Amino acid sequence: LAVQLPGIEELQSLSKTWQHGGIALTSDVVGELIELPVNKPDRYLVLSRQGLRRFVEGLGDIEVTLNQTYKYEDKAQGYSINLQAGIQTLNGAQAEQLARHKPKANDDHQRRMRQRLLLQGVHQQLTEIDAITVVPELLNVFSNQVKTDISSKEMLSLMAAAISAPSPPVITELPLAPRAGQQMLRELKPDLSLPIWPAAN
């Protein structure tokens, strides 16, 4: 998604806001982009790759069903993936591989589909865990591996809600205009009814 960042003439990808200004800039840009009220969003949670690995390991690994084999190596980033098609039980490192896998520069949609699979696997595992023994470890992961302004009490409530939720979380994508040729960045679809999120009841 293309955005305009302060002091930079050329359009930048939304992900660059984190590099240029961390939470504050990212929050401001997202809020302005989808016309949220002032000082919204007012909660954030940033999960590092190490945090993702620790979280999955705390859950006791997760099961996903892959519709194809993924094999890829990126020597520049020191990153590789080697996952077989079919039902797989992923450990923390493999979950990170699946979440990060994007062999083509413009393949964001397919990567989001794989991340949805991961979320479904996490949700399924949450419904099967022994909450009394596992939740303290998961909260320990979040307290040590994430950047957030969510309090411990709120985190516990969110964890309880996730465990009892009847269905996995839904990722809603912003409606984007079609990609023009080899264009790397895309803009929001024109003539959108704002604010885009949260959706009107």
XYZ file of C-alpha atoms in Angstrom:
201
model
C 0.000 0.000 0.000
C 1.428 3.365 -1.041
C 1.510 6.157 1.542
C 2.996 9.638 1.757
C 5.454 10.033 4.626
C 6.531 13.379 6.113
C 9.644 14.818 4.474
C 9.794 12.161 1.734
C 8.680 13.188 -1.754
C 8.188 9.735 -3.300
C 5.388 7.443 -2.192
C 6.534 4.751 0.245
C 5.118 1.387 1.240
C 3.094 1.354 4.447
C 5.629 -1.034 5.985
C 8.301 1.691 5.727
C 6.484 3.753 8.377
C 7.860 1.411 11.045
C 11.423 1.955 9.831
C 11.025 5.734 9.652
C 9.076 6.440 12.835
C 8.127 3.328 14.779
C 4.782 3.053 16.554
C 4.021 6.782 16.568
C 4.368 7.323 12.814
C 2.732 4.011 11.884
C -0.239 4.768 14.122
C -0.619 8.289 12.720
C -0.397 7.140 9.095
C -2.887 4.284 9.555
C -5.315 6.530 11.440
C -5.174 9.206 8.751
C -5.349 6.681 5.919
C -8.651 5.166 7.045
C -9.957 8.331 8.747
C -10.032 7.148 12.344
C -10.840 9.694 15.077
C -7.950 11.681 16.569
C -5.629 9.583 18.785
C -6.887 6.327 17.249
C -5.773 3.575 17.064
C -5.073 3.673 20.798
C -3.709 0.160 21.231
C -0.809 -1.603 19.563
C 1.101 -4.860 19.789
C 4.279 -5.558 17.835
C 5.318 -9.203 17.780
C 8.912 -9.899 16.751
C 9.867 -12.958 14.734
C 11.511 -14.405 17.848
C 8.273 -13.701 19.727
C 6.280 -15.599 17.107
C 8.611 -18.601 17.435
C 8.368 -18.530 21.238
C 4.577 -18.180 21.115
C 4.126 -21.205 18.837
C 6.529 -23.250 20.951
C 4.568 -22.228 24.056
C 1.408 -23.519 22.406
C 3.077 -26.871 21.794
C 3.392 -26.521 17.998
C 0.456 -26.020 15.610
C -1.119 -28.045 12.814
C -1.821 -26.655 9.335
C -2.810 -28.183 6.018
C -0.681 -26.920 3.126
C -1.933 -27.201 -0.454
C 1.592 -27.219 -1.870
C 5.234 -27.765 -0.966
C 7.238 -24.661 -0.093
C 10.978 -24.721 -0.679
C 12.954 -21.506 -0.900
C 16.250 -20.017 0.285
C 17.213 -16.370 0.634
C 20.936 -16.236 1.439
C 20.908 -12.446 1.740
C 18.466 -12.580 4.676
C 19.744 -15.898 6.029
C 16.284 -17.332 5.560
C 15.013 -20.604 4.138
C 11.772 -22.575 4.023
C 11.236 -26.285 3.441
C 7.656 -27.401 4.158
C 5.856 -30.297 2.489
C 2.274 -30.295 1.176
C -0.407 -31.902 3.338
C -1.022 -31.869 7.083
C 2.019 -30.510 8.902
C 2.787 -29.889 12.563
C 4.860 -26.723 12.705
C 7.320 -25.756 15.402
C 8.189 -22.121 16.065
C 10.863 -21.840 13.356
C 8.612 -23.443 10.740
C 5.711 -21.155 11.686
C 8.008 -18.183 11.083
C 9.008 -19.633 7.703
C 5.375 -19.938 6.653
C 4.512 -16.436 7.870
C 7.455 -14.808 6.067
C 7.450 -16.781 2.812
C 7.150 -14.436 -0.193
C 9.278 -15.656 -3.109
C 7.937 -12.957 -5.455
C 8.008 -9.226 -4.732
C 4.324 -8.716 -5.583
C 3.053 -11.875 -3.888
C 1.558 -10.197 -0.799
C -1.906 -11.718 -1.266
C -0.584 -15.288 -1.251
C 1.534 -14.553 1.820
C -1.553 -13.241 3.617
C -3.361 -16.471 2.703
C -0.533 -18.465 4.318
C -0.669 -16.223 7.384
C -4.408 -16.950 7.633
C -3.591 -20.672 7.664
C -1.190 -20.009 10.518
C -3.835 -18.074 12.462
C -6.325 -20.900 11.972
C -3.752 -23.360 13.307
C -3.051 -21.120 16.315
C -6.785 -20.807 17.026
C -7.289 -24.555 16.805
C -4.402 -25.195 19.184
C -5.746 -22.598 21.642
C -9.024 -24.526 21.845
C -7.150 -27.725 22.761
C -4.605 -26.525 25.302
C -4.660 -26.883 29.072
C -5.188 -23.175 29.742
C -4.081 -23.323 33.386
C -0.598 -24.580 32.484
C -0.094 -22.929 29.074
C -1.511 -19.406 29.489
C 1.113 -18.247 32.051
C 3.879 -19.239 29.602
C 2.135 -17.456 26.730
C 1.691 -14.310 28.817
C 5.377 -14.528 29.730
C 6.205 -14.593 26.009
C 4.093 -11.505 25.413
C 5.553 -9.621 28.376
C 9.117 -10.272 27.200
C 8.875 -10.482 23.403
C 6.383 -7.814 22.314
C 6.132 -4.055 22.293
C 2.655 -3.055 23.415
C 0.604 -0.595 25.439
C -1.904 -3.318 26.364
C -1.924 -3.918 30.120
C -1.384 -7.341 31.682
C -5.049 -7.431 32.726
C -6.197 -6.600 29.194
C -3.803 -9.196 27.786
C -5.251 -11.871 30.056
C -8.778 -10.927 28.942
C -7.762 -11.091 25.293
C -6.128 -14.481 25.827
C -9.292 -15.800 27.495
C -11.393 -14.457 24.623
C -9.092 -16.115 22.071
C -9.310 -19.465 23.846
C -13.116 -19.354 24.023
C -13.714 -17.882 20.542
C -15.830 -20.199 18.346
C -13.946 -19.249 15.175
C -10.467 -17.980 14.251
C -9.761 -14.251 13.922
C -10.534 -12.614 10.597
C -8.012 -10.486 8.721
C -9.772 -7.755 6.799
C -7.879 -6.337 3.829
C -8.200 -2.752 2.695
C -9.780 -2.493 -0.766
C -6.982 -1.516 -3.137
C -7.011 -0.212 -6.689
C -5.777 -2.716 -9.317
C -2.030 -2.886 -9.836
C -0.921 -1.027 -12.941
C 1.586 -3.113 -14.930
C 4.767 -3.718 -12.918
C 3.764 -1.157 -10.292
C 5.085 -2.285 -6.899
C 2.872 -0.097 -4.708
C -0.882 0.248 -4.855
C -3.290 2.910 -3.658
C -6.631 2.617 -1.943
C -9.558 1.956 -4.229
C -11.040 5.318 -5.278
C -14.467 6.494 -4.034
C -14.354 4.461 -0.816
C -16.867 5.226 1.896
C -14.817 6.373 4.889
C -14.043 5.536 7.608
C -13.116 2.088 6.287
C -12.748 0.572 9.752
C -14.394 -0.257 12.016
C -17.212 -1.284 9.709
C -20.539 0.445 10.269
C -23.182 -1.752 11.931
